Coordinates of C-alpha atoms and ligand atoms in Angstrom, one line a residue:
M5 CA 256.2 35.5 12.4
T6 CA 256.4 32.9 14.2
E7 CA 252.5 33.8 15.5
H8 CA 251.8 32.7 12.5
A9 CA 253.7 30.1 10.7
A10 CA 251.9 26.5 10.0
T11 CA 251.3 23.8 12.4
H12 CA 252.2 20.6 9.8
Y13 CA 250.2 18.1 9.8
R14 CA 251.3 13.9 8.7
I15 CA 248.9 10.9 8.8
A16 CA 249.8 7.7 7.3
V17 CA 248.4 4.1 7.3
L18 CA 251.2 2.4 8.9
D19 CA 249.5 -0.8 9.5
P20 CA 246.4 -1.4 8.7
A21 CA 245.7 -5.3 9.6
A22 CA 246.8 -3.5 12.9
H23 CA 244.3 -0.8 13.0
L24 CA 247.4 2.3 13.5
F25 CA 247.8 4.9 12.3
E26 CA 251.0 7.3 12.4
V27 CA 250.1 10.9 13.0
R28 CA 252.4 13.6 12.9
C29 CA 252.3 17.3 13.9
T30 CA 255.3 20.2 13.7
V31 CA 255.7 23.4 15.5
D32 CA 258.9 25.2 13.6
T33 CA 258.8 27.5 16.7
P34 CA 258.2 25.9 20.4
A35 CA 256.5 27.3 22.8
A36 CA 259.8 27.8 25.1
G37 CA 258.8 26.7 28.5
G38 CA 257.6 23.9 26.7
Q39 CA 255.1 23.2 23.6
R40 CA 251.7 21.9 25.2
F41 CA 249.8 19.9 23.0
R42 CA 245.9 18.8 23.5
L43 CA 243.3 16.7 21.9
P44 CA 239.3 17.8 21.6
R45 CA 237.7 15.6 24.0
W46 CA 234.2 16.2 22.4
V47 CA 232.7 16.2 18.4
P48 CA 230.2 19.3 17.6
G49 CA 227.2 17.9 16.0
S50 CA 228.1 14.8 19.0
Y51 CA 227.5 16.3 22.8
L52 CA 228.9 13.2 24.6
I53 CA 233.2 14.2 26.6
R54 CA 234.5 11.0 24.2
E55 CA 238.3 11.5 25.6
F56 CA 239.5 10.4 21.9
A57 CA 242.9 10.4 23.9
R58 CA 241.8 6.7 24.8
H59 CA 242.7 5.4 21.6
F60 CA 246.5 7.3 21.2
V61 CA 248.6 4.2 21.7
D62 CA 251.7 6.1 22.1
V63 CA 252.9 9.3 21.9
R64 CA 257.0 10.6 21.4
A65 CA 258.5 13.3 20.9
M66 CA 261.5 14.8 18.6
T67 CA 263.6 17.9 17.4
G68 CA 265.5 19.3 14.1
A69 CA 266.5 17.1 11.3
S70 CA 268.2 15.3 13.5
G71 CA 265.7 13.7 14.9
A72 CA 266.7 14.0 19.1
A73 CA 264.2 12.7 21.6
V74 CA 262.4 15.1 23.4
P75 CA 260.5 14.0 26.5
I76 CA 256.8 14.6 26.6
A77 CA 254.6 13.6 29.1
K78 CA 251.1 13.9 29.4
E79 CA 249.4 16.9 31.2
D80 CA 245.8 15.7 31.9
A81 CA 244.0 13.1 29.8
S82 CA 244.1 15.4 26.7
T83 CA 246.9 17.2 26.8
W84 CA 250.8 16.7 26.6
R85 CA 253.8 19.2 27.5
A86 CA 257.0 18.7 25.5
A87 CA 260.4 19.2 27.1
P88 CA 261.8 23.0 25.9
C89 CA 263.7 22.3 23.1
T90 CA 264.7 25.3 19.8
G91 CA 262.3 23.9 16.4
P92 CA 261.5 22.6 15.3
L93 CA 259.8 19.8 17.0
T94 CA 256.6 16.8 15.7
V95 CA 255.4 14.7 18.2
I96 CA 254.3 11.5 16.7
A97 CA 251.6 9.6 17.5
R98 CA 249.9 6.0 17.3
I99 CA 246.8 5.9 17.1
Y100 CA 244.3 3.4 16.8
A101 CA 241.2 3.4 15.2
F102 CA 238.7 1.1 14.6
D103 CA 235.6 2.5 15.4
L104 CA 233.2 2.1 12.6
S105 CA 231.0 5.7 13.7
V106 CA 230.8 9.0 11.8
R107 CA 232.8 10.1 14.7
T108 CA 236.2 9.1 15.5
A109 CA 238.0 6.7 12.2
Y110 CA 238.8 3.2 11.0
L111 CA 241.6 1.8 9.5
D112 CA 241.5 -2.1 7.8
T113 CA 242.8 -3.3 4.5
T114 CA 239.6 -1.9 2.8
R115 CA 240.0 1.8 4.2
G116 CA 241.0 5.0 6.2
Y117 CA 238.9 7.5 7.8
F118 CA 239.3 10.3 10.2
N119 CA 237.3 13.2 11.5
G120 CA 240.6 15.7 12.7
G121 CA 239.4 16.2 16.0
A122 CA 239.8 12.4 17.4
V123 CA 244.2 12.6 15.6
F124 CA 245.3 16.0 15.3
L125 CA 246.6 17.5 18.4
C126 CA 246.6 21.2 18.7
P127 CA 249.8 22.9 19.9
D128 CA 248.7 25.0 22.4
G129 CA 248.9 28.8 21.5
R130 CA 247.9 28.1 17.7
E131 CA 244.7 27.4 17.0
H132 CA 244.7 30.0 14.5
A133 CA 247.6 29.0 13.1
P134 CA 247.7 27.6 9.3
C135 CA 247.5 24.5 8.8
T136 CA 249.2 22.0 6.4
L137 CA 248.5 18.7 6.3
E138 CA 250.2 15.2 4.5
I139 CA 248.5 11.7 4.5
V140 CA 250.8 9.0 2.9
P141 CA 248.9 7.2 0.9
P142 CA 249.5 3.3 2.4
D143 CA 252.1 1.0 -0.1
A144 CA 250.6 -2.1 1.3
A145 CA 249.5 -4.5 -1.3
A146 CA 245.4 -4.5 -0.2
C147 CA 245.3 -0.3 0.2
V148 CA 246.8 0.5 -3.3
R149 CA 244.1 1.5 -5.4
W150 CA 242.7 4.0 -2.2
R151 CA 241.3 7.4 -2.9
C152 CA 241.2 9.9 -1.1
A153 CA 238.1 12.1 -0.5
T154 CA 237.2 14.8 1.1
T155 CA 236.6 18.6 1.0
M156 CA 239.9 20.4 3.0
T157 CA 241.3 22.2 0.0
R158 CA 244.2 20.5 -2.0
A159 CA 247.6 22.1 -2.3
D160 CA 248.2 20.4 -5.0
P161 CA 245.8 18.0 -7.0
A162 CA 247.5 15.5 -7.9
T163 CA 248.8 14.4 -4.5
W164 CA 247.4 14.1 -1.2
R165 CA 248.5 17.6 0.2
F166 CA 245.8 19.9 2.4
H167 CA 246.6 23.6 3.7
A168 CA 243.5 24.9 6.6
A169 CA 242.6 28.5 7.9
D170 CA 243.3 27.4 11.4
Y171 CA 242.5 23.6 13.2
D172 CA 239.2 24.3 13.1
E173 CA 239.3 24.1 10.1
L174 CA 241.6 21.2 9.7
I175 CA 238.7 19.2 12.1
D176 CA 236.3 19.7 10.2
H177 CA 236.5 18.1 7.2
P178 CA 236.7 14.6 7.5
V179 CA 238.5 12.0 5.3
E180 CA 237.7 8.6 3.1
L181 CA 240.5 6.8 1.9
S182 CA 238.8 3.6 -0.5
E183 CA 237.9 2.4 -3.1
F184 CA 234.4 3.9 -3.3
A185 CA 232.2 4.5 -5.4
A186 CA 231.6 8.5 -6.7
C187 CA 228.6 10.3 -8.1
E188 CA 228.2 13.8 -9.1
F189 CA 225.5 16.3 -9.4
A190 CA 225.3 20.5 -9.5
A191 CA 223.1 22.3 -6.9
G192 CA 222.8 26.0 -6.1
G193 CA 226.5 26.4 -9.3
V194 CA 228.5 24.0 -6.5
P195 CA 230.2 20.6 -7.7
H196 CA 228.2 17.8 -4.9
Q197 CA 230.2 14.5 -4.9
V198 CA 228.8 11.2 -2.8
A199 CA 231.4 9.1 -2.0
I200 CA 230.2 5.3 -0.8
T201 CA 231.8 2.8 0.9
G202 CA 231.4 -0.3 1.8
R203 CA 229.8 -3.5 -0.3
H204 CA 226.8 -1.9 -1.8
A205 CA 224.5 -1.3 -5.4
V206 CA 223.0 1.9 -6.2
D207 CA 221.9 3.4 -8.4
T208 CA 223.6 6.2 -8.8
G209 CA 221.2 8.6 -11.5
R210 CA 218.5 8.1 -9.0
L211 CA 220.9 9.1 -6.4
Q212 CA 222.4 11.7 -7.8
R213 CA 218.7 13.4 -9.2
D214 CA 216.6 13.0 -5.7
L215 CA 219.8 14.6 -3.7
A216 CA 220.2 17.2 -5.7
R217 CA 216.6 18.4 -6.2
V218 CA 216.4 17.4 -2.0
C219 CA 219.8 20.2 -1.6
Q220 CA 218.5 22.4 -4.3
W221 CA 215.2 23.3 -2.2
Q222 CA 217.8 24.2 0.9
I223 CA 220.1 26.0 -1.2
D224 CA 216.7 27.8 -2.6
L225 CA 215.7 28.1 0.7
F226 CA 218.4 30.0 2.2
G227 CA 218.1 33.0 -0.5
G228 CA 219.9 31.0 -3.8
T229 CA 224.1 30.9 -2.8
P230 CA 225.0 27.9 -1.0
P231 CA 227.6 28.6 1.9
F232 CA 230.9 26.5 0.4
P233 CA 232.2 26.7 -2.6
A234 CA 231.3 22.3 -2.8
Y235 CA 229.7 19.9 -1.0
L236 CA 230.5 16.2 0.0
F237 CA 228.7 13.2 1.1
L238 CA 230.2 10.8 2.3
V239 CA 228.6 7.4 2.8
M240 CA 229.9 4.2 4.4
A241 CA 227.0 1.3 3.5
V242 CA 226.8 -1.8 6.3
G243 CA 225.0 -4.5 6.9
D244 CA 222.7 -2.8 9.9
G245 CA 223.6 1.3 11.2
Y246 CA 222.8 4.1 10.9
G247 CA 223.8 7.6 11.7
G248 CA 225.3 11.1 10.4
L249 CA 227.9 13.9 11.6
E250 CA 227.9 17.0 9.4
H251 CA 230.1 19.2 9.0
R252 CA 230.6 22.9 7.0
S253 CA 230.4 21.4 3.5
S254 CA 230.5 17.4 3.6
T255 CA 228.6 14.5 5.9
S256 CA 229.8 11.2 7.2
L257 CA 226.4 8.8 6.8
L258 CA 226.2 5.6 7.7
C259 CA 223.6 3.3 5.7
S260 CA 222.3 0.0 5.8
R261 CA 223.2 -0.3 2.1
N262 CA 219.7 -1.7 1.7
S263 CA 218.5 2.0 2.2
L264 CA 220.4 3.4 -1.3
P265 CA 218.3 3.2 -4.1
Q266 CA 217.8 0.3 -6.7
A267 CA 218.0 0.5 -10.3
G268 CA 213.9 -0.6 -10.9
M269 CA 212.4 1.0 -7.7
A270 CA 209.7 2.9 -8.5
E271 CA 208.3 4.8 -5.0
P272 CA 210.9 5.7 -2.5
T273 CA 210.9 2.8 -0.2
D274 CA 210.7 3.4 3.1
D275 CA 214.4 2.5 4.1
Y276 CA 215.2 5.0 1.5
V277 CA 213.5 7.7 2.8
T278 CA 215.2 6.9 6.1
F279 CA 218.4 7.1 4.3
L280 CA 217.1 10.9 2.2
G281 CA 216.0 12.0 5.2
L282 CA 219.4 12.0 7.0
A283 CA 221.2 13.1 4.1
S284 CA 218.8 15.8 4.0
H285 CA 219.2 16.4 8.1
E286 CA 223.1 16.4 7.3
Y287 CA 222.5 18.6 4.2
F288 CA 220.8 21.4 6.4
H289 CA 223.1 21.2 9.5
A290 CA 225.4 22.7 6.6
W291 CA 223.2 26.3 7.7
N292 CA 221.9 25.0 10.6
V293 CA 224.5 24.7 13.5
K294 CA 227.2 24.9 11.4
R295 CA 227.3 28.5 10.6
I296 CA 223.6 29.7 12.6
K297 CA 225.5 28.6 15.5
P298 CA 224.4 29.2 19.5
A299 CA 226.9 31.7 20.6
A300 CA 227.5 28.5 23.1
F301 CA 229.6 27.5 20.4
V302 CA 231.5 31.3 18.9
P303 CA 234.7 29.4 18.8
Y304 CA 233.8 25.5 20.2
D305 CA 235.4 24.7 23.1
L306 CA 236.6 21.1 22.7
S307 CA 237.9 20.8 25.8
R308 CA 235.1 21.0 28.4
E309 CA 231.0 20.8 28.1
S310 CA 229.6 23.9 26.2
Y311 CA 226.2 24.4 27.6
T312 CA 223.3 25.8 25.6
R313 CA 219.1 25.2 25.7
Q314 CA 218.7 25.3 22.3
L315 CA 219.6 22.4 20.6
W316 CA 215.8 21.6 20.4
A317 CA 216.3 24.3 17.8
F318 CA 219.7 22.9 15.9
E319 CA 218.6 19.3 16.3
G320 CA 214.3 19.7 16.4
I321 CA 213.7 22.5 13.5
T322 CA 216.7 20.5 11.5
S323 CA 214.8 17.0 12.5
Y324 CA 211.7 18.9 10.6
Y325 CA 213.7 20.6 7.7
D326 CA 214.8 17.4 7.0
D327 CA 211.6 15.1 5.9
L328 CA 209.5 18.2 5.0
A329 CA 212.7 19.2 2.5
L330 CA 212.1 15.7 0.6
V331 CA 207.9 16.5 0.0
R332 CA 208.6 20.6 -0.7
S333 CA 211.3 19.3 -3.7
G334 CA 208.8 16.8 -4.4
V335 CA 211.2 13.9 -4.0
V336 CA 207.9 12.2 -1.8
G337 CA 204.6 12.8 -2.2
D338 CA 202.4 13.9 0.5
V339 CA 200.5 10.9 1.8
K340 CA 204.4 10.1 2.5
F341 CA 205.2 12.9 4.8
L342 CA 202.5 12.3 6.7
E343 CA 203.0 9.3 7.5
L344 CA 206.6 10.3 8.4
L345 CA 205.2 13.0 10.9
G346 CA 202.8 10.1 12.0
R347 CA 205.8 8.3 13.4
G348 CA 207.5 10.9 15.1
I349 CA 204.7 12.1 16.3
T350 CA 204.1 8.3 17.8
T351 CA 207.8 8.2 18.9
V352 CA 207.1 11.7 21.2
L353 CA 203.7 10.2 22.4
R354 CA 205.6 7.1 23.8
T355 CA 208.2 8.6 25.4
P356 CA 206.2 9.1 29.0
G357 CA 209.6 11.5 29.7
R358 CA 208.6 14.6 28.1
L359 CA 205.8 15.2 30.9
T360 CA 209.0 15.6 32.9
Q361 CA 211.6 17.1 31.0
S362 CA 211.7 20.1 28.9
I363 CA 213.0 20.3 25.7
A364 CA 215.6 23.4 26.8
D365 CA 216.7 20.6 29.7
A366 CA 216.9 18.4 27.2
S367 CA 218.9 20.3 25.4
F368 CA 221.3 21.5 28.9
D369 CA 221.3 18.3 30.0
A370 CA 222.4 16.6 26.5
W371 CA 225.9 16.3 27.6
I372 CA 224.7 12.9 30.5
K373 CA 220.8 12.2 29.3
F374 CA 220.2 12.1 25.5
Y375 CA 223.8 10.4 24.8
R376 CA 223.6 8.4 28.2
Q377 CA 220.6 6.5 28.3
D378 CA 219.5 3.4 30.2
E379 CA 216.5 2.1 31.3
N380 CA 215.4 4.3 32.8
S381 CA 215.3 7.1 30.0
P382 CA 212.0 6.6 28.4
N383 CA 209.9 7.9 31.8
A384 CA 212.7 10.5 32.6
L385 CA 213.4 11.5 29.0
V386 CA 212.3 13.7 26.2
S387 CA 214.5 14.0 22.9
Y388 CA 215.2 17.6 21.2
Y389 CA 215.0 16.0 17.8
A390 CA 212.5 14.0 17.6
K391 CA 210.1 17.0 20.1
G392 CA 212.0 19.6 19.4
A393 CA 210.5 18.8 15.5
L394 CA 207.5 18.8 16.7
V395 CA 207.4 22.0 18.0
A396 CA 209.3 23.1 14.8
L397 CA 206.3 22.4 13.4
A398 CA 203.3 23.8 15.7
L399 CA 205.8 26.8 15.9
D400 CA 205.7 26.6 11.4
L401 CA 202.2 26.3 11.5
Q402 CA 200.9 28.9 13.8
L403 CA 202.7 30.9 12.3
R404 CA 200.9 30.2 9.4
V405 CA 197.6 30.3 10.9
D406 CA 198.7 34.0 12.3
G407 CA 199.7 35.1 8.4
R408 CA 202.1 37.1 8.1
V409 CA 205.6 34.9 8.4
T410 CA 206.8 31.6 8.1
L411 CA 209.1 29.1 9.7
D412 CA 210.8 29.9 6.3
D413 CA 211.2 33.1 7.3
V414 CA 212.9 32.1 10.5
M415 CA 215.1 30.7 9.0
R416 CA 216.0 33.0 7.1
A417 CA 216.3 35.3 9.5
L418 CA 218.2 33.4 11.5
W419 CA 220.7 33.2 8.4
E420 CA 221.1 36.6 7.7
R421 CA 221.3 38.0 11.2
H422 CA 223.9 35.3 12.7
G423 CA 225.1 32.4 9.4
A424 CA 226.5 34.8 7.5
T425 CA 227.7 37.0 10.1
G426 CA 228.8 34.6 12.8
V427 CA 226.8 36.0 15.2
G428 CA 226.4 33.4 17.9
V429 CA 222.8 32.9 18.8
P430 CA 222.7 34.5 22.4
E431 CA 219.9 31.5 24.8
G432 CA 216.4 32.9 23.5
G433 CA 217.4 34.3 20.9
I434 CA 215.2 31.4 18.3
E435 CA 212.3 33.5 20.9
A436 CA 212.5 36.7 19.7
L437 CA 213.4 36.7 17.0
A438 CA 210.3 34.4 16.6
S439 CA 208.0 37.9 18.1
E440 CA 209.7 39.9 16.3
L441 CA 209.3 38.4 12.7
A442 CA 205.5 37.1 13.7
G443 CA 204.4 40.8 15.0
R444 CA 203.3 39.3 18.4
D445 CA 204.5 37.7 21.2
L446 CA 205.3 34.0 21.6
G447 CA 206.1 33.8 25.1
D448 CA 203.7 31.7 25.7
F449 CA 204.4 28.9 23.0
F450 CA 207.9 29.2 24.0
A451 CA 206.6 28.9 27.5
R452 CA 205.0 26.1 27.0
Y453 CA 206.0 23.8 25.0
V454 CA 209.8 24.6 24.9
H455 CA 210.9 24.9 28.2
G456 CA 207.9 23.7 29.3
T457 CA 206.6 19.8 29.1
E458 CA 202.6 20.8 27.3
D459 CA 202.2 19.0 24.0
P460 CA 201.8 21.1 21.4
P461 CA 198.6 21.4 20.0
L462 CA 198.8 20.0 16.6
A463 CA 195.3 18.6 16.2
S464 CA 194.1 22.1 15.8
L465 CA 197.1 23.0 13.8
L466 CA 196.8 20.7 11.3
A467 CA 193.2 20.4 11.2
A468 CA 194.0 24.4 10.3
H469 CA 195.3 22.7 7.2
G470 CA 193.2 20.1 6.2
V471 CA 195.1 17.1 7.7
T472 CA 193.5 15.3 10.1
L473 CA 195.3 13.8 13.0
E474 CA 194.4 10.4 14.4
L475 CA 195.8 8.4 17.5
R476 CA 195.1 4.3 18.0
A477 CA 196.9 1.7 19.6
A478 CA 200.0 0.7 19.3
A479 CA 198.7 -2.6 17.0
G480 CA 202.6 -4.6 17.4
A481 CA 205.6 -4.6 19.0
K482 CA 207.1 -3.1 15.1
D483 CA 204.2 -0.8 14.5
R484 CA 206.3 2.7 14.3
G485 CA 202.6 4.4 13.1
G486 CA 202.1 7.1 10.6
K487 CA 199.6 4.7 9.2
P488 CA 196.1 3.5 10.0
A489 CA 195.5 0.2 12.3
P490 CA 196.8 -3.1 9.3
A491 CA 193.6 -4.4 7.2
G492 CA 193.0 -7.3 9.5
A493 CA 194.2 -5.8 13.1
Q494 CA 191.2 -6.5 15.4
A495 CA 188.9 -3.7 15.9
A496 CA 188.9 -4.7 19.7
P497 CA 190.9 -2.5 22.2
R498 CA 193.8 -4.2 22.4
T499 CA 195.6 -3.9 26.2
W500 CA 199.6 -3.7 26.6
L501 CA 202.2 -4.8 30.5
G502 CA 203.0 -1.4 30.6
A503 CA 207.1 -2.8 29.3
K504 CA 209.2 -2.9 25.7
V505 CA 210.2 -6.2 25.6
G506 CA 212.8 -7.4 23.9
G507 CA 212.8 -10.5 21.6
D508 CA 214.6 -12.2 24.5
L509 CA 211.4 -11.3 26.4
R510 CA 213.5 -9.1 28.8
L511 CA 212.0 -6.2 29.9
Q512 CA 213.8 -3.5 28.4
H513 CA 211.9 -0.6 30.0
V514 CA 208.7 0.0 32.4
Y515 CA 206.9 2.5 31.5
A516 CA 206.2 5.1 34.3
G517 CA 202.5 4.5 36.2
G518 CA 202.0 1.1 34.1
P519 CA 200.8 -2.3 35.1
A520 CA 204.4 -3.9 35.1
E521 CA 205.5 -1.2 36.7
R522 CA 202.9 -1.5 39.2
A523 CA 203.7 -4.8 39.4
G524 CA 206.5 -4.8 40.7
L525 CA 208.1 -5.6 37.8
A526 CA 211.6 -4.2 36.6
A527 CA 213.7 -3.8 33.4
G528 CA 216.2 -6.6 33.2
D529 CA 213.2 -9.3 34.9
A530 CA 213.4 -11.9 31.9
L531 CA 210.2 -13.6 31.0
V532 CA 209.9 -16.9 32.1
A533 CA 205.9 -17.8 31.9
L534 CA 202.3 -15.5 31.3
G535 CA 199.2 -16.9 33.4
G536 CA 201.5 -21.2 34.3
I537 CA 202.5 -21.1 30.6
R538 CA 206.0 -20.5 29.2
A539 CA 206.8 -16.9 28.6
A540 CA 206.7 -15.8 24.3
A541 CA 206.6 -13.3 22.1
E542 CA 203.1 -13.9 20.4
A543 CA 201.9 -15.1 23.7
L544 CA 202.4 -11.4 24.5
D545 CA 201.1 -10.6 21.1
R546 CA 198.5 -13.0 21.6
L547 CA 197.5 -10.9 25.5
A548 CA 197.6 -8.2 23.1
E549 CA 194.6 -8.6 21.0
R550 CA 192.8 -10.6 23.1
G551 CA 193.1 -10.1 26.8
A552 CA 190.4 -7.8 29.0
A553 CA 191.3 -4.7 30.8
G554 CA 191.2 -5.2 34.2
T555 CA 191.8 -8.9 34.1
R556 CA 194.5 -10.5 36.5
L557 CA 197.8 -12.2 35.1
A558 CA 200.0 -13.9 36.9
V559 CA 203.6 -13.4 35.3
H560 CA 206.6 -15.5 36.3
A561 CA 210.2 -13.7 35.3
F562 CA 214.7 -14.4 36.1
R563 CA 215.5 -11.5 38.4
R564 CA 219.2 -11.7 38.2
D565 CA 218.9 -15.6 38.5
E566 CA 215.9 -15.2 41.6
L567 CA 212.5 -17.0 40.3
M568 CA 210.2 -13.7 41.3
A569 CA 206.0 -14.3 40.4
F570 CA 204.0 -11.1 39.7
D571 CA 199.7 -10.6 39.8
V572 CA 199.6 -7.9 36.7
E573 CA 196.2 -6.5 36.3
I574 CA 196.2 -6.0 32.8
A575 CA 195.0 -2.7 31.7
A576 CA 193.9 -1.0 28.1
A577 CA 196.9 -0.3 25.1
P578 CA 197.0 3.8 25.3
L579 CA 195.8 5.7 22.5
D580 CA 199.2 6.6 21.5
T581 CA 199.7 6.4 17.9
A582 CA 199.1 8.5 15.5
F583 CA 198.3 8.7 12.0
L584 CA 197.5 11.5 10.1
T585 CA 194.9 12.3 6.4
L586 CA 194.8 14.6 4.5
A587 CA 191.1 16.0 5.2
A588 CA 188.8 15.7 2.2
D589 CA 186.5 18.1 3.0
A590 CA 188.4 21.2 3.6
P591 CA 187.9 24.3 2.8
P592 CA 189.1 25.7 -0.2
D593 CA 191.4 29.1 1.9
V594 CA 192.0 25.3 4.3
R595 CA 193.4 24.0 1.5
A596 CA 195.0 26.8 0.1
R597 CA 196.8 26.8 3.8
R598 CA 198.1 23.3 3.3
A599 CA 199.3 23.9 -0.1
A600 CA 201.3 26.7 0.7
W601 CA 203.1 24.5 3.5
L602 CA 203.9 21.2 1.7
G603 CA 204.4 22.5 -1.7
A604 CA 202.2 22.8 -4.6
R605 CA 201.8 19.3 -6.4
P606 CA 198.8 16.9 -6.7
A607 CA 198.1 15.4 -3.6
T608 CA 199.4 11.6 -3.6
A609 CA 201.9 9.0 -2.6
Ligands
LIG710 ZN1 221.4 16.8 13.6

């Protein structure tokens, strides 16, 4: 039956030096009135209209064995319609692929990579038809040793031929073609592979050992059986980069090569912990957002924005569990985990926009705000990742104090009712479920911290778990928080200008209500002189350390090409830098609660 006839795809490395893929899509029985083809405009996991069609260099169509040309024309930015013809109809596109991000496609002589949504057209009316895919191995001399890594189902283990049940499945298995390094481990009884592309040196034994513990812990959290037959971490190691995108049984990660574990490493370095947190985050998404989904994503409509006020839960709860999985699985110790939490609290405290935008609103407006940040974003926006993680932490700790369930139970219930069944989570569904499991109405909690802009009461909730939250002023531009003030830092109160200054002495952000804003300085201004002396990064540091709140400072700066003078009243630096410590004098019941939260292991780094 034509209803169920497969759509055939073929992707070939056309010219790696020109970064061109050629992609073909063949429909055996085109629609009578002319077959329409659409390309997604966004990719699940990254909530911005990206218009992948802008990288389609040209598109043509042909029919039958003769290859006779069929007219094809665009109907809108992402849609083409071929003239009526008898099948088979093949559309052929040349696609420019040179985006190193995890979202689209990349091709050069070292590597080919693609996310299906950026390269595969979907024939109208065939969204649910099965798909076949042939990846044509490159014949360029530089690429002959390439291998292929993907979790798409292979039609035949020896060739690069695959099949998918429908279009949605076709585009949810990114593909890496390169001479990647690979290692494997088992977790939950299923094979896990890591494929690492890019120049790097990595202790694969350490990497697979640590990832195996993190993955196993997450599998156990959700009941012990992975929801996929195999899992793949696609890792692109670069000099400087960071990003990840979740898929149903794989993830694409972009990381600094220095964040991969090196031979001889004892305690995990800060960079490696960052990498593990990223891998853990995307893996957790295999449950939370790839299967437990907001109802607005069931099914995905990739032709337009899909609005939900729940990204705080799908990203924030995931951000809470990504690092929690590291400590619960024993990959990092309690002290390191508390440092990570302290940094997360610091990030949110340094965002005045948290007092303006709720994380529910931040979720809804992700399409126009979170993914389109500008110089005023810190004053007007809050990250549903960063504050969402703190709300998840507060919810977990509150549930633990109440004593009936924990956030783990909420996640398992979400899995059973929504993830395993495919029923989307309605708006407000997580609030209702948490209240149901807690046995009391948590509406006030969600009204304040999710739908309102209050800071969650972390100090008291952490104290109830034997952890002390303290605040101090930042000790310098690179101070991310999480630790007490470094030894030797001035004990005297620090001061600030109320602006973030870049290495080029330009103001990147001017914080709402701060001294710089009150004096009339603006983002983009280039500092020239402070107190009549040429501006320099060291002078700013010295000012922060030795300035006195209330004194006035003459500041000269260029706005565009115009020199301007400002009179800034120096203010005391805000206490916006958090660090957490294990309370040594916690009574036994509090210690027991802490151990239950962090996992019952020795409290050392
Ligand atoms: Zn995420």
